[in-house]
XYZ file of N, CA and C in Angstrom:
876
model
N 9.315 -51.492 -46.260
C 10.208 -50.314 -46.623
C 9.446 -49.021 -46.430
N 10.016 -48.084 -45.781
C 9.360 -46.743 -45.580
C 9.316 -45.965 -46.828
N 8.186 -45.265 -46.954
C 7.989 -44.310 -48.147
C 8.265 -42.923 -47.531
N 9.383 -42.331 -47.909
C 9.771 -40.993 -47.407
C 9.343 -39.887 -48.376
N 9.453 -40.223 -49.613
C 9.200 -39.258 -50.692
C 8.700 -39.972 -51.906
N 7.655 -39.457 -52.507
C 7.111 -40.046 -53.718
C 7.657 -39.364 -54.943
N 7.602 -40.073 -56.059
C 8.089 -39.432 -57.351
C 7.207 -40.012 -58.476
N 6.275 -39.177 -58.972
C 5.345 -39.535 -60.074
C 5.524 -38.452 -61.104
N 6.455 -38.622 -61.986
C 6.841 -37.570 -62.946
C 5.688 -37.183 -63.917
N 4.737 -38.106 -64.159
C 3.602 -37.780 -65.056
C 2.735 -36.736 -64.478
N 2.778 -36.506 -63.192
C 1.814 -35.573 -62.577
C 2.570 -34.363 -62.007
N 1.864 -33.226 -61.967
C 2.447 -32.033 -61.376
C 2.325 -32.092 -59.853
N 3.477 -31.947 -59.206
C 3.568 -31.937 -57.752
C 3.042 -30.610 -57.258
N 1.907 -30.608 -56.547
C 1.320 -29.384 -56.030
C 2.010 -28.941 -54.723
N 2.276 -29.866 -53.810
C 2.989 -29.570 -52.605
C 3.545 -30.828 -52.011
N 4.640 -30.640 -51.249
C 5.174 -31.740 -50.454
C 5.229 -31.190 -49.049
N 4.230 -31.589 -48.280
C 4.060 -31.056 -46.910
C 4.869 -31.793 -45.860
N 4.443 -31.598 -44.626
C 5.139 -32.313 -43.514
C 4.998 -33.779 -43.653
N 3.882 -34.293 -44.123
C 3.570 -35.700 -44.250
C 3.132 -36.108 -45.618
N 2.321 -35.257 -46.318
C 1.632 -35.635 -47.530
C 2.264 -35.023 -48.734
N 2.351 -35.816 -49.844
C 2.691 -35.383 -51.147
C 1.403 -35.260 -51.951
N 1.158 -34.110 -52.598
C -0.076 -33.813 -53.305
C 0.223 -33.551 -54.771
N -0.474 -34.276 -55.669
C -0.281 -34.106 -57.103
C -1.626 -33.756 -57.760
N -1.456 -32.919 -58.817
C -2.661 -32.588 -59.619
C -2.943 -33.784 -60.574
N -4.185 -34.288 -60.435
C -4.572 -35.432 -61.300
C -5.353 -34.978 -62.507
N -6.464 -34.181 -62.197
C -7.286 -33.563 -63.247
C -7.549 -32.143 -62.798
N -8.355 -31.445 -63.528
C -8.730 -30.073 -63.201
C -9.433 -30.031 -61.856
N -10.153 -31.061 -61.534
C -10.964 -31.102 -60.288
C -10.558 -32.119 -59.256
N -9.432 -32.834 -59.511
C -9.080 -33.902 -58.552
C -7.535 -33.889 -58.308
N -7.181 -34.423 -57.144
C -5.802 -34.459 -56.816
C -5.487 -35.927 -56.277
N -4.217 -36.302 -56.328
C -3.756 -37.529 -55.737
C -2.970 -37.105 -54.434
N -3.387 -37.721 -53.357
C -2.756 -37.406 -52.053
C -2.022 -38.680 -51.568
N -0.789 -38.605 -51.281
C -0.050 -39.745 -50.781
C 0.413 -39.396 -49.375
N 0.051 -40.227 -48.361
C 0.504 -40.075 -47.046
C 1.761 -40.867 -46.781
N 2.892 -40.136 -46.711
C 4.190 -40.761 -46.566
C 4.429 -41.175 -45.127
N 5.646 -41.742 -44.877
C 6.013 -42.156 -43.531
C 6.910 -41.039 -42.887
N 6.981 -39.836 -43.541
C 7.673 -38.754 -42.897
C 7.038 -38.455 -41.561
N 7.866 -38.045 -40.587
C 7.387 -37.640 -39.271
C 7.781 -36.199 -39.001
N 6.826 -35.469 -38.510
C 7.130 -34.101 -38.101
C 6.835 -33.941 -36.627
N 7.505 -33.047 -35.952
C 7.235 -32.730 -34.570
C 7.623 -31.271 -34.374
N 6.791 -30.548 -33.589
C 7.065 -29.102 -33.385
C 7.216 -28.355 -34.716
N 6.443 -28.868 -35.738
C 6.443 -28.294 -37.063
C 7.750 -28.434 -37.840
N 8.598 -29.385 -37.375
C 9.836 -29.654 -38.081
C 9.782 -31.070 -38.623
N 10.146 -31.230 -39.857
C 10.199 -32.583 -40.470
C 11.479 -33.320 -40.010
N 11.377 -34.521 -39.426
C 12.525 -35.271 -38.957
C 13.166 -35.973 -40.072
N 14.441 -36.325 -39.940
C 15.161 -37.055 -40.945
C 14.780 -38.483 -40.984
N 14.253 -39.003 -39.896
C 13.950 -40.444 -39.788
C 12.486 -40.682 -39.865
N 12.039 -41.554 -40.769
C 10.669 -41.864 -40.895
C 10.192 -42.851 -39.873
N 8.806 -43.010 -39.829
C 8.228 -44.007 -38.960
C 7.511 -45.007 -39.888
N 8.171 -46.221 -40.088
C 7.701 -47.146 -41.136
C 6.199 -47.458 -40.981
N 5.520 -47.441 -42.129
C 4.042 -47.859 -42.208
C 3.167 -46.775 -41.536
N 3.747 -45.674 -41.106
C 2.880 -44.643 -40.481
C 1.875 -44.060 -41.505
N 2.299 -43.875 -42.695
C 1.385 -43.281 -43.719
C 0.162 -44.172 -43.984
N 0.384 -45.504 -44.006
C -0.750 -46.420 -44.223
C -1.755 -46.297 -43.034
N -1.218 -46.239 -41.823
C -2.064 -46.217 -40.590
C -2.894 -44.906 -40.635
N -2.238 -43.790 -40.933
C -2.939 -42.541 -40.997
C -4.011 -42.479 -42.069
N -3.640 -42.979 -43.220
C -4.628 -43.025 -44.321
C -5.845 -43.892 -44.043
N -5.587 -45.101 -43.478
C -6.662 -46.020 -43.229
C -7.527 -45.483 -42.104
N -6.958 -44.897 -41.082
C -7.811 -44.344 -39.998
C -8.628 -43.165 -40.511
N -8.054 -42.357 -41.350
C -8.813 -41.253 -41.897
C -10.035 -41.718 -42.703
N -9.833 -42.742 -43.572
C -10.900 -43.278 -44.328
C -11.943 -43.828 -43.428
N -11.533 -44.527 -42.357
C -12.508 -45.066 -41.405
C -13.357 -43.972 -40.769
N -12.774 -42.922 -40.288
C -13.498 -41.848 -39.654
C -14.355 -41.086 -40.642
N -13.815 -40.777 -41.830
C -14.611 -39.992 -42.791
C -15.865 -40.766 -43.156
N -15.789 -42.095 -43.269
C -16.952 -42.882 -43.530
C -17.943 -42.779 -42.395
N -17.490 -42.771 -41.148
C -18.376 -42.694 -39.989
C -19.043 -41.299 -39.945
N -18.431 -40.294 -40.384
C -18.918 -38.917 -40.227
C -19.666 -38.456 -41.487
N -19.887 -39.320 -42.435
C -20.519 -38.885 -43.723
C -21.903 -38.280 -43.505
N -22.603 -38.691 -42.410
C -23.957 -38.161 -42.197
C -23.842 -36.726 -41.702
N -22.662 -36.350 -41.157
C -22.552 -34.971 -40.670
C -22.035 -34.000 -41.700
N -21.097 -34.494 -42.553
C -20.461 -33.546 -43.488
C -19.881 -34.397 -44.658
N -19.976 -33.905 -45.874
C -19.319 -34.588 -46.980
C -17.768 -34.478 -46.881
N -17.070 -35.509 -47.406
C -15.648 -35.413 -47.464
C -15.093 -35.397 -48.927
N -13.869 -35.248 -49.019
C -13.268 -35.052 -50.370
C -12.835 -36.308 -51.097
N -13.073 -37.476 -50.467
C -12.560 -38.713 -51.056
C -13.362 -39.096 -52.376
N -12.644 -39.392 -53.412
C -13.207 -39.949 -54.618
C -12.919 -41.409 -54.744
N -11.728 -41.814 -54.513
C -11.299 -43.208 -54.601
C -10.066 -43.477 -53.714
N -10.076 -44.681 -53.118
C -8.934 -45.077 -52.202
C -8.333 -46.432 -52.597
N -8.962 -47.096 -53.540
C -8.486 -48.432 -54.020
C -7.551 -48.219 -55.238
N -6.329 -48.535 -55.095
C -5.344 -48.321 -56.183
C -5.809 -49.137 -57.436
N -6.463 -50.264 -57.280
C -6.890 -51.006 -58.444
C -7.809 -50.193 -59.355
N -8.457 -49.187 -58.752
C -9.398 -48.314 -59.542
C -8.772 -46.974 -59.969
N -7.481 -46.819 -59.700
C -6.769 -45.607 -60.151
C -6.564 -45.699 -61.640
N -6.252 -44.591 -62.309
C -5.899 -44.582 -63.752
C -4.749 -45.558 -64.024
N -4.692 -46.122 -65.194
C -3.812 -47.159 -65.568
C -2.345 -46.736 -65.338
N -2.045 -45.521 -65.718
C -0.636 -45.102 -65.643
C -0.086 -45.024 -64.219
N -1.015 -45.047 -63.247
C -0.562 -44.958 -61.849
C -0.231 -46.422 -61.279
N -0.585 -47.441 -61.971
C -0.468 -48.762 -61.475
C 1.010 -49.121 -61.252
N 1.911 -48.527 -62.089
C 3.332 -48.886 -61.899
C 3.945 -48.213 -60.634
N 3.144 -47.321 -60.001
C 3.616 -46.695 -58.736
C 2.891 -47.335 -57.513
N 2.384 -48.463 -57.680
C 1.615 -49.128 -56.615
C 2.426 -49.225 -55.310
N 3.723 -49.477 -55.457
C 4.509 -49.582 -54.196
C 4.566 -48.277 -53.454
N 4.356 -47.121 -54.068
C 4.313 -45.914 -53.412
C 2.915 -45.511 -52.964
N 1.918 -46.118 -53.518
C 0.515 -45.694 -53.316
C -0.320 -46.665 -52.472
N -0.051 -47.913 -52.528
C -0.895 -48.940 -51.894
C -1.169 -48.669 -50.394
N -2.444 -48.490 -50.099
C -2.858 -48.307 -48.735
C -2.682 -46.941 -48.108
N -1.900 -46.066 -48.810
C -1.534 -44.835 -48.225
C -1.939 -43.662 -49.125
N -2.776 -43.862 -50.087
C -3.157 -42.721 -50.980
C -4.643 -42.702 -51.223
N -5.010 -41.534 -51.672
C -6.481 -41.318 -52.137
C -6.496 -40.413 -53.313
N -7.447 -40.564 -54.132
C -7.843 -39.559 -55.143
C -8.970 -38.746 -54.527
N -8.788 -37.421 -54.494
C -9.733 -36.557 -53.750
C -10.091 -35.397 -54.602
N -11.279 -34.827 -54.295
C -11.733 -33.549 -54.946
C -10.741 -32.446 -54.573
N -10.548 -31.605 -55.513
C -9.814 -30.307 -55.248
C -10.664 -29.459 -54.272
N -10.062 -29.017 -53.238
C -10.786 -28.156 -52.292
C -9.963 -26.887 -52.054
N -10.681 -25.825 -51.694
C -9.955 -24.624 -51.240
C -9.924 -24.632 -49.703
N -8.754 -24.975 -49.139
C -8.704 -25.161 -47.665
C -9.059 -23.894 -46.912
N -9.750 -24.003 -45.795
C -9.920 -22.861 -44.918
C -8.614 -22.425 -44.272
N -8.505 -21.185 -43.894
C -7.269 -20.655 -43.414
C -7.022 -20.874 -41.928
N -7.865 -21.776 -41.321
C -7.725 -22.101 -39.907
C -7.710 -23.641 -39.744
N -7.109 -24.057 -38.672
C -7.199 -25.465 -38.226
C -8.223 -25.506 -37.070
N -9.057 -26.468 -37.132
C -10.200 -26.553 -36.201
C -9.872 -27.564 -35.106
N -9.449 -27.135 -33.975
C -9.046 -27.998 -32.862
C -10.163 -28.077 -31.808
N -10.400 -29.277 -31.374
C -11.400 -29.496 -30.305
C -10.612 -30.116 -29.117
N -10.812 -29.586 -27.920
C -10.178 -30.106 -26.758
C -11.201 -30.545 -25.710
N -11.076 -31.792 -25.325
C -11.943 -32.342 -24.311
C -11.246 -32.364 -22.925
N -9.924 -32.157 -22.951
C -9.060 -32.191 -21.746
C -8.019 -31.080 -21.886
N -7.509 -30.674 -20.722
C -6.508 -29.615 -20.651
C -5.129 -30.272 -20.862
N -4.489 -30.077 -22.036
C -3.199 -30.727 -22.246
C -2.459 -29.944 -23.370
N -1.162 -30.236 -23.441
C -0.337 -29.648 -24.468
C -0.263 -28.155 -24.335
N -0.352 -27.465 -25.562
C -0.218 -26.034 -25.564
C -1.373 -25.341 -24.814
N -2.541 -26.000 -24.792
C -3.666 -25.495 -24.034
C -3.391 -25.395 -22.546
N -2.723 -26.384 -21.985
C -2.344 -26.374 -20.614
C -1.330 -25.255 -20.306
N -0.359 -25.155 -21.217
C 0.650 -24.072 -21.048
C 0.011 -22.725 -21.040
N -0.961 -22.491 -22.016
C -1.665 -21.177 -22.011
C -2.502 -21.013 -20.783
N -3.105 -22.009 -20.230
C -3.887 -21.876 -19.063
C -3.054 -21.465 -17.885
N -1.826 -22.153 -17.754
C -0.934 -21.830 -16.690
C -0.543 -20.323 -16.682
N -0.364 -19.755 -17.885
C 0.030 -18.364 -17.954
C -1.104 -17.367 -17.816
N -2.303 -17.691 -18.374
C -3.313 -16.715 -18.492
C -4.653 -17.100 -17.832
N -4.831 -18.395 -17.510
C -6.122 -18.919 -17.036
C -7.125 -19.030 -18.142
N -6.632 -18.963 -19.423
C -7.449 -19.091 -20.569
C -6.878 -19.987 -21.580
N -7.755 -20.511 -22.462
C -7.259 -21.253 -23.687
C -8.021 -20.709 -24.852
N -7.254 -20.041 -25.756
C -7.829 -19.558 -27.010
C -9.095 -18.700 -26.755
N -9.002 -17.821 -25.816
C -10.097 -16.941 -25.552
C -11.181 -17.486 -24.611
N -11.062 -18.776 -24.234
C -12.036 -19.338 -23.285
C -11.503 -19.127 -21.858
N -12.251 -18.419 -21.034
C -11.886 -18.239 -19.682
C -12.314 -19.464 -18.887
N -11.311 -20.160 -18.265
C -11.524 -21.368 -17.580
C -11.511 -21.211 -16.100
N -12.227 -22.148 -15.387
C -12.219 -22.111 -13.838
C -10.786 -22.201 -13.311
N -10.622 -21.519 -12.158
C -9.334 -21.735 -11.437
C -9.184 -23.134 -10.940
N -7.981 -23.549 -10.759
C -7.668 -24.797 -10.093
C -7.657 -26.042 -10.971
N -7.744 -25.836 -12.313
C -7.591 -27.000 -13.235
C -6.176 -27.493 -13.222
N -6.045 -28.718 -13.493
C -4.706 -29.411 -13.503
C -4.401 -29.902 -14.894
N -3.149 -30.345 -15.027
C -2.694 -31.107 -16.247
C -3.628 -32.216 -16.492
N -4.200 -32.320 -17.741
C -5.090 -33.380 -18.091
C -6.502 -33.317 -17.465
N -6.917 -32.205 -16.861
C -8.244 -32.083 -16.354
C -9.292 -32.223 -17.492
N -10.382 -32.812 -17.204
C -11.440 -32.927 -18.212
C -12.355 -31.683 -18.174
N -12.690 -31.183 -19.354
C -13.630 -30.121 -19.462
C -15.051 -30.546 -19.308
N -15.886 -29.756 -18.735
C -17.268 -30.142 -18.632
C -17.922 -30.288 -20.041
N -17.515 -29.395 -20.879
C -17.941 -29.408 -22.312
C -16.721 -29.235 -23.134
N -16.595 -29.922 -24.299
C -15.418 -29.775 -25.179
C -15.337 -28.334 -25.644
N -14.043 -27.811 -25.864
C -13.795 -26.488 -26.339
C -13.412 -26.485 -27.803
N -13.960 -25.580 -28.596
C -13.511 -25.315 -29.966
C -12.397 -24.271 -29.870
N -11.184 -24.638 -30.186
C -10.034 -23.709 -30.052
C -9.218 -23.696 -31.361
N -9.582 -22.788 -32.305
C -8.927 -22.804 -33.602
C -7.487 -22.302 -33.517
N -6.756 -22.537 -34.598
C -5.377 -22.026 -34.698
C -5.166 -21.557 -36.072
N -4.119 -20.755 -36.275
C -3.682 -20.385 -37.640
C -3.099 -21.621 -38.261
N -2.989 -21.482 -39.631
C -2.358 -22.597 -40.350
C -1.022 -22.040 -40.897
N 0.084 -22.528 -40.237
C 1.338 -21.960 -40.488
C 1.950 -22.483 -41.774
N 2.831 -21.725 -42.369
C 3.637 -22.216 -43.484
C 4.577 -23.243 -42.996
N 5.089 -24.090 -43.925
C 5.998 -25.161 -43.594
C 7.241 -24.543 -42.894
N 7.576 -25.087 -41.741
C 8.767 -24.619 -41.070
C 8.437 -23.572 -39.986
N 7.234 -23.105 -39.916
C 6.832 -22.139 -38.889
C 5.714 -22.784 -38.050
N 5.416 -22.113 -36.928
C 4.486 -22.759 -35.933
C 3.082 -22.185 -36.062
N 2.134 -23.079 -35.919
C 0.718 -22.661 -35.770
C 0.590 -21.828 -34.483
N -0.373 -20.913 -34.517
C -0.626 -20.132 -33.319
C -2.104 -20.246 -32.874
N -2.384 -20.527 -31.615
C -3.710 -20.575 -31.095
C -4.334 -19.179 -31.220
N -5.607 -19.164 -31.648
C -6.366 -17.909 -31.777
C -7.776 -18.088 -31.177
N -8.444 -16.999 -30.963
C -9.823 -16.959 -30.381
C -10.772 -17.225 -31.558
N -11.995 -17.552 -31.149
C -13.089 -17.741 -32.072
C -13.292 -16.439 -32.876
N -13.205 -15.343 -32.214
C -13.380 -14.052 -32.885
C -12.344 -13.838 -33.942
N -11.039 -14.109 -33.632
C -10.021 -13.956 -34.570
C -10.255 -14.870 -35.801
N -10.650 -16.141 -35.509
C -10.926 -17.026 -36.564
C -12.028 -16.600 -37.486
N -13.040 -16.008 -36.847
C -14.185 -15.465 -37.619
C -13.758 -14.369 -38.582
N -12.820 -13.582 -38.158
C -12.278 -12.532 -39.075
C -11.533 -13.144 -40.243
N -10.910 -14.289 -40.001
C -10.125 -14.953 -41.064
C -11.016 -15.573 -42.128
N -12.071 -16.264 -41.689
C -12.864 -17.072 -42.679
C -14.357 -16.580 -42.729
N -14.736 -15.598 -41.900
C -16.084 -15.190 -41.927
C -16.921 -15.777 -40.752
N -17.751 -15.000 -40.125
C -18.444 -15.437 -38.895
C -19.357 -16.571 -39.133
N -20.142 -16.635 -40.245
C -21.055 -17.755 -40.468
C -20.414 -18.986 -40.722
N -19.268 -18.977 -41.553
C -18.522 -20.201 -41.811
C -17.831 -20.699 -40.572
N -17.300 -19.751 -39.748
C -16.648 -20.174 -38.526
C -17.660 -20.853 -37.578
N -18.861 -20.385 -37.423
C -19.861 -20.996 -36.593
C -20.144 -22.353 -37.132
N -20.210 -22.530 -38.421
C -20.561 -23.836 -39.022
C -19.447 -24.860 -38.738
N -18.164 -24.443 -38.951
C -17.084 -25.406 -38.654
C -16.996 -25.707 -37.171
N -17.219 -24.770 -36.348
C -17.226 -24.972 -34.878
C -18.233 -26.066 -34.523
N -19.530 -25.925 -35.056
C -20.523 -26.874 -34.699
C -20.277 -28.282 -35.238
N -19.771 -28.359 -36.434
C -19.420 -29.657 -37.019
C -18.230 -30.282 -36.319
N -17.202 -29.480 -35.989
C -16.082 -30.023 -35.325
C -16.444 -30.558 -33.933
N -17.309 -29.853 -33.183
C -17.742 -30.360 -31.859
C -18.571 -31.614 -32.032
N -19.433 -31.664 -33.085
C -20.202 -32.919 -33.290
C -19.348 -34.087 -33.651
N -18.346 -33.900 -34.509
C -17.490 -35.023 -34.889
C -16.673 -35.494 -33.734
N -16.146 -34.556 -32.966
C -15.376 -34.904 -31.762
C -16.260 -35.735 -30.780
N -17.464 -35.244 -30.560
C -18.329 -35.971 -29.598
C -18.654 -37.402 -30.039
N -18.911 -37.569 -31.363
C -19.168 -38.908 -31.884
C -17.894 -39.761 -31.781
N -16.725 -39.187 -32.160
C -15.486 -40.014 -32.059
C -15.151 -40.301 -30.610
N -15.334 -39.338 -29.705
C -15.064 -39.524 -28.271
C -15.935 -40.668 -27.673
N -17.215 -40.639 -28.020
C -18.058 -41.692 -27.519
C -17.793 -43.102 -28.036
N -17.443 -43.118 -29.319
C -17.035 -44.397 -29.919
C -15.780 -44.944 -29.282
N -14.777 -44.096 -29.172
C -13.485 -44.515 -28.574
C -13.669 -44.972 -27.098
N -14.504 -44.250 -26.355
C -14.674 -44.553 -24.960
C -15.146 -46.018 -24.827
N -15.966 -46.458 -25.707
C -16.454 -47.861 -25.633
C -15.277 -48.835 -25.856
N -14.192 -48.396 -26.396
C -12.995 -49.191 -26.597
C -11.887 -48.904 -25.664
N -12.239 -48.177 -24.610
C -11.266 -47.914 -23.532
C -10.297 -46.815 -23.888
N -10.642 -45.920 -24.760
C -9.753 -44.847 -25.215
C -10.409 -43.481 -24.925
N -9.644 -42.589 -24.337
C -10.024 -41.156 -24.215
C -9.394 -40.329 -25.304
N -10.203 -39.589 -26.058
C -9.649 -38.674 -27.055
C -9.586 -37.352 -26.374
N -8.290 -36.955 -25.996
C -8.093 -35.734 -25.215
C -8.335 -34.484 -26.087
N -7.844 -34.559 -27.316
C -8.039 -33.413 -28.244
C -7.766 -33.849 -29.651
N -8.157 -33.092 -30.612
C -7.939 -33.427 -32.021
C -8.015 -32.249 -32.888
N -7.564 -32.396 -34.181
C -7.572 -31.328 -35.113
C -8.313 -31.800 -36.388
N -9.262 -30.958 -36.780
C -9.934 -31.195 -38.119
C -9.554 -30.108 -39.128
N -9.678 -30.469 -40.341
C -9.412 -29.477 -41.426
C -10.553 -29.567 -42.399
N -10.968 -28.380 -42.925
C -12.061 -28.278 -43.826
C -11.624 -27.452 -45.041
N -12.345 -27.676 -46.188
C -12.190 -26.886 -47.399
C -13.500 -26.702 -48.049
N -13.501 -25.857 -49.109
C -14.711 -25.665 -49.872
C -14.520 -26.326 -51.207
N -15.543 -27.116 -51.552
C -15.574 -27.759 -52.886
C -16.825 -27.278 -53.621
N -16.652 -26.451 -54.605
C -17.747 -25.817 -55.300
C -18.632 -25.060 -54.270
N -18.021 -24.464 -53.359
C -18.749 -23.642 -52.324
C -19.317 -24.423 -51.139
N -19.188 -25.749 -51.223
C -19.729 -26.614 -50.158
C -18.653 -26.927 -49.144
N -18.999 -26.793 -47.836
C -18.041 -27.152 -46.744
C -17.793 -28.627 -46.788
N -16.485 -29.010 -46.770
C -16.092 -30.390 -47.022
C -14.959 -30.715 -46.026
N -15.023 -31.998 -45.462
C -14.028 -32.487 -44.552
C -12.828 -32.973 -45.426
N -11.579 -32.466 -45.141
C -10.388 -32.788 -45.911
C -9.311 -33.247 -44.965
N -8.113 -33.554 -45.615
C -6.919 -33.861 -44.807
C -7.040 -35.169 -43.983
N -6.601 -35.138 -42.734
C -6.675 -36.327 -41.884
C -7.663 -36.136 -40.776
N -8.210 -37.314 -40.289
C -9.261 -37.281 -39.266
C -8.909 -38.193 -38.131
N -8.852 -37.710 -36.911
C -8.642 -38.548 -35.754
C -7.579 -39.560 -35.836
N -6.393 -39.127 -36.205
C -5.239 -40.000 -36.353
C -4.302 -39.702 -35.148
N -3.302 -40.575 -34.874
C -2.363 -40.280 -33.828
C -1.395 -39.134 -34.153
N -1.424 -38.639 -35.419
C -0.644 -37.451 -35.734
C -1.417 -36.207 -35.342
N -2.751 -36.280 -35.315
C -3.599 -35.067 -35.145
C -4.397 -35.114 -33.885
N -4.111 -36.130 -32.994
C -4.982 -36.289 -31.819
C -4.182 -36.818 -30.649
N -4.682 -36.670 -29.444
C -4.119 -37.358 -28.271
C -5.080 -38.459 -27.879
N -4.562 -39.721 -27.889
C -5.378 -40.847 -27.457
C -4.795 -41.398 -26.155
N -5.639 -41.432 -25.108
C -5.133 -41.903 -23.773
C -5.906 -43.142 -23.444
N -5.193 -44.176 -22.901
C -5.921 -45.362 -22.335
C -6.701 -44.913 -21.121
N -7.988 -45.233 -21.081
C -8.849 -44.799 -20.011
C -8.471 -45.461 -18.699
N -7.992 -46.631 -18.712
C -7.701 -47.425 -17.482
C -6.585 -46.850 -16.678
N -5.750 -46.011 -17.323
C -4.624 -45.431 -16.576
C -4.730 -43.932 -16.444
N -5.856 -43.331 -16.852
C -5.999 -41.891 -16.752
C -5.988 -41.406 -15.313
N -5.231 -40.410 -15.055
C -5.196 -39.812 -13.694
C -4.931 -38.266 -13.885
N -5.864 -37.499 -13.392
C -5.734 -36.039 -13.539
C -4.457 -35.528 -12.780
N -3.816 -34.524 -13.334
C -2.677 -33.884 -12.642
C -1.312 -34.360 -13.166
N -1.254 -35.140 -14.233
C -0.027 -35.563 -14.739
C -0.152 -35.811 -16.263
N 1.011 -35.992 -16.900
C 0.959 -36.397 -18.282
C 0.503 -37.819 -18.358
N -0.204 -38.121 -19.412
C -0.768 -39.511 -19.542
C -0.027 -40.388 -20.427
N -0.147 -41.710 -20.240
C 0.298 -42.627 -21.253
C -0.538 -42.428 -22.470
N -0.015 -42.585 -23.682
C -0.729 -42.245 -24.878
C -0.350 -43.127 -26.024
N -1.281 -43.195 -27.029
C -1.029 -43.894 -28.307
C -1.026 -42.835 -29.450
N 0.014 -41.990 -29.497
C 0.070 -40.943 -30.425
C 1.442 -40.392 -30.529
N 1.526 -39.162 -31.055
C 2.853 -38.545 -31.239
C 3.513 -38.020 -29.953
N 2.753 -38.041 -28.858
C 3.305 -37.432 -27.602
C 4.559 -38.134 -27.114
N 4.634 -39.435 -27.261
C 5.800 -40.157 -26.850
C 7.047 -39.618 -27.545
N 6.904 -39.394 -28.915
C 8.010 -38.846 -29.629
C 8.381 -37.415 -29.214
N 7.293 -36.604 -29.006
C 7.580 -35.246 -28.545
C 8.247 -35.216 -27.183
N 7.863 -36.127 -26.306
C 8.503 -36.163 -25.012
C 9.930 -36.523 -25.122
N 10.260 -37.454 -26.032
C 11.699 -37.837 -26.191
C 12.458 -36.601 -26.762
N 11.873 -35.935 -27.680
C 12.549 -34.777 -28.294
C 12.782 -33.690 -27.239
N 11.835 -33.558 -26.297
C 12.012 -32.510 -25.285
C 13.172 -32.798 -24.368
N 13.624 -34.034 -24.307
C 14.813 -34.310 -23.496
C 16.126 -34.063 -24.224
N 16.107 -33.679 -25.498
C 17.253 -33.463 -26.270
C 17.640 -31.985 -26.258
N 18.899 -31.710 -26.533
C 19.400 -30.336 -26.641
C 19.051 -29.836 -28.005
N 17.834 -29.310 -28.135
C 17.329 -28.933 -29.461
C 16.375 -27.716 -29.318
N 16.523 -26.751 -30.197
C 15.799 -25.525 -30.080
C 14.505 -25.530 -30.943
N 14.131 -26.646 -31.429
C 12.847 -26.882 -32.263
C 13.013 -26.188 -33.589
N 14.192 -26.055 -34.158
C 14.399 -25.554 -35.489
C 15.213 -26.617 -36.244
N 15.031 -26.716 -37.528
C 15.793 -27.727 -38.313
C 17.266 -27.519 -38.193
N 18.081 -28.621 -38.098
C 17.636 -29.984 -38.243
C 17.253 -30.542 -36.866
N 16.328 -31.460 -36.889
C 15.899 -32.153 -35.647
C 16.842 -33.264 -35.301
N 16.917 -33.688 -34.047
C 17.797 -34.740 -33.626
C 17.407 -36.062 -34.387
N 18.391 -36.866 -34.666
C 18.180 -38.167 -35.293
C 17.441 -39.091 -34.292
N 16.540 -39.861 -34.755
C 15.814 -40.812 -33.851
C 16.492 -42.119 -33.691
N 16.748 -42.510 -32.434
C 17.201 -43.889 -32.158
C 16.251 -44.828 -32.751
N 16.698 -45.992 -33.158
C 15.865 -47.049 -33.705
C 14.716 -47.415 -32.759
N 15.031 -47.484 -31.468
C 13.995 -47.863 -30.489
C 12.905 -46.865 -30.388
N 13.219 -45.594 -30.506
C 12.171 -44.505 -30.447
C 11.290 -44.625 -31.646
N 11.899 -44.841 -32.838
C 11.089 -44.949 -34.058
C 10.139 -46.221 -33.960
N 10.726 -47.271 -33.477
C 10.008 -48.495 -33.422
C 8.866 -48.416 -32.432
N 9.089 -47.780 -31.270
C 8.043 -47.704 -30.249
C 6.941 -46.748 -30.763
N 7.253 -45.643 -31.484
C 6.288 -44.780 -32.070
C 5.436 -45.521 -33.041
N 6.060 -46.340 -33.932
C 5.278 -47.067 -34.890
C 4.297 -48.052 -34.206
N 4.811 -48.690 -33.120
C 3.934 -49.651 -32.383
C 2.719 -48.912 -31.744
N 2.913 -47.751 -31.226
C 1.817 -46.961 -30.653
C 0.784 -46.586 -31.731
N 1.233 -46.200 -32.875
C 0.351 -45.831 -33.960
C -0.463 -47.125 -34.395
N 0.222 -48.217 -34.508
C -0.464 -49.415 -34.944
C -1.499 -49.877 -33.881
N -1.099 -49.772 -32.643
C -1.951 -50.240 -31.573
C -3.270 -49.437 -31.501
N -3.234 -48.101 -31.661
C -4.428 -47.354 -31.609
C -5.341 -47.592 -32.842
N -4.673 -47.837 -33.957
C -5.463 -48.168 -35.186
C -6.223 -49.488 -34.968
N -5.507 -50.447 -34.350
C -6.152 -51.743 -34.107
C -7.310 -51.629 -33.115
N -7.107 -50.872 -32.098
C -8.169 -50.685 -31.041
C -9.370 -50.076 -31.615
N -9.197 -49.034 -32.473
C -10.330 -48.252 -33.017
C -11.032 -48.913 -34.122
N -10.344 -49.726 -34.907
C -10.946 -50.133 -36.216
C -11.215 -51.634 -36.275
N -10.712 -52.423 -35.335
C -10.885 -53.882 -35.445
C -11.902 -54.411 -34.447
């Protein structure tokens, strides 16, 4: 059964985002539940992707554990058996898809790393020859690989509005130059480690998004990490420069939505059962490839 919306009346609901429900647990901790809600083009769809929340949560825990030597993360507990007693009756909403985490003050930017020219980056390049302030060589194609990964931050939009790509300089003005340099270096390091690990399993990580917050003034990794909601995963054996790639991520769903008569404002088109099922299969496949 898909979990679309959680209800835990004993706790104060802090936010219900595109995917996650967040509750205040204590003065210093929160309960985060990753639902099966699906968003695309910053619009929440009416139709969920069953088990998606479990896949995203488990992948995030996997990567956060691998990156602990680079940066602390906000996880306190992820085993429902160890949650407070009163939460046990909500196990069907929490099992496998929730964490208890430290309260963090999120940074005002999203930290995107691109190893390949794709998505909004490719569209920007076609118009300007640049991606988020990075001047790129002429003649690059759709899905071209960069010599070195690019750090390309974006604004963090309110629910229902769109993120905007910004330059490093603009990001520095938002969060401070020293902190921006720090998140840039850590983002690039995590991407490189993740890319090299995935490559050994036949997967190219084209790009991804990281989020950070401050916990008692310390930079901390939060939200989701290298999931098919926040990354483009391409099978290496079918990669070919100059075209859209086969993928194990949200791109399949985006591509289907692009064929619909829709202006990317709510309400989104309803998903045919086959589209939802195929999306779920892609998410499960990449999780299996990366973690088993």
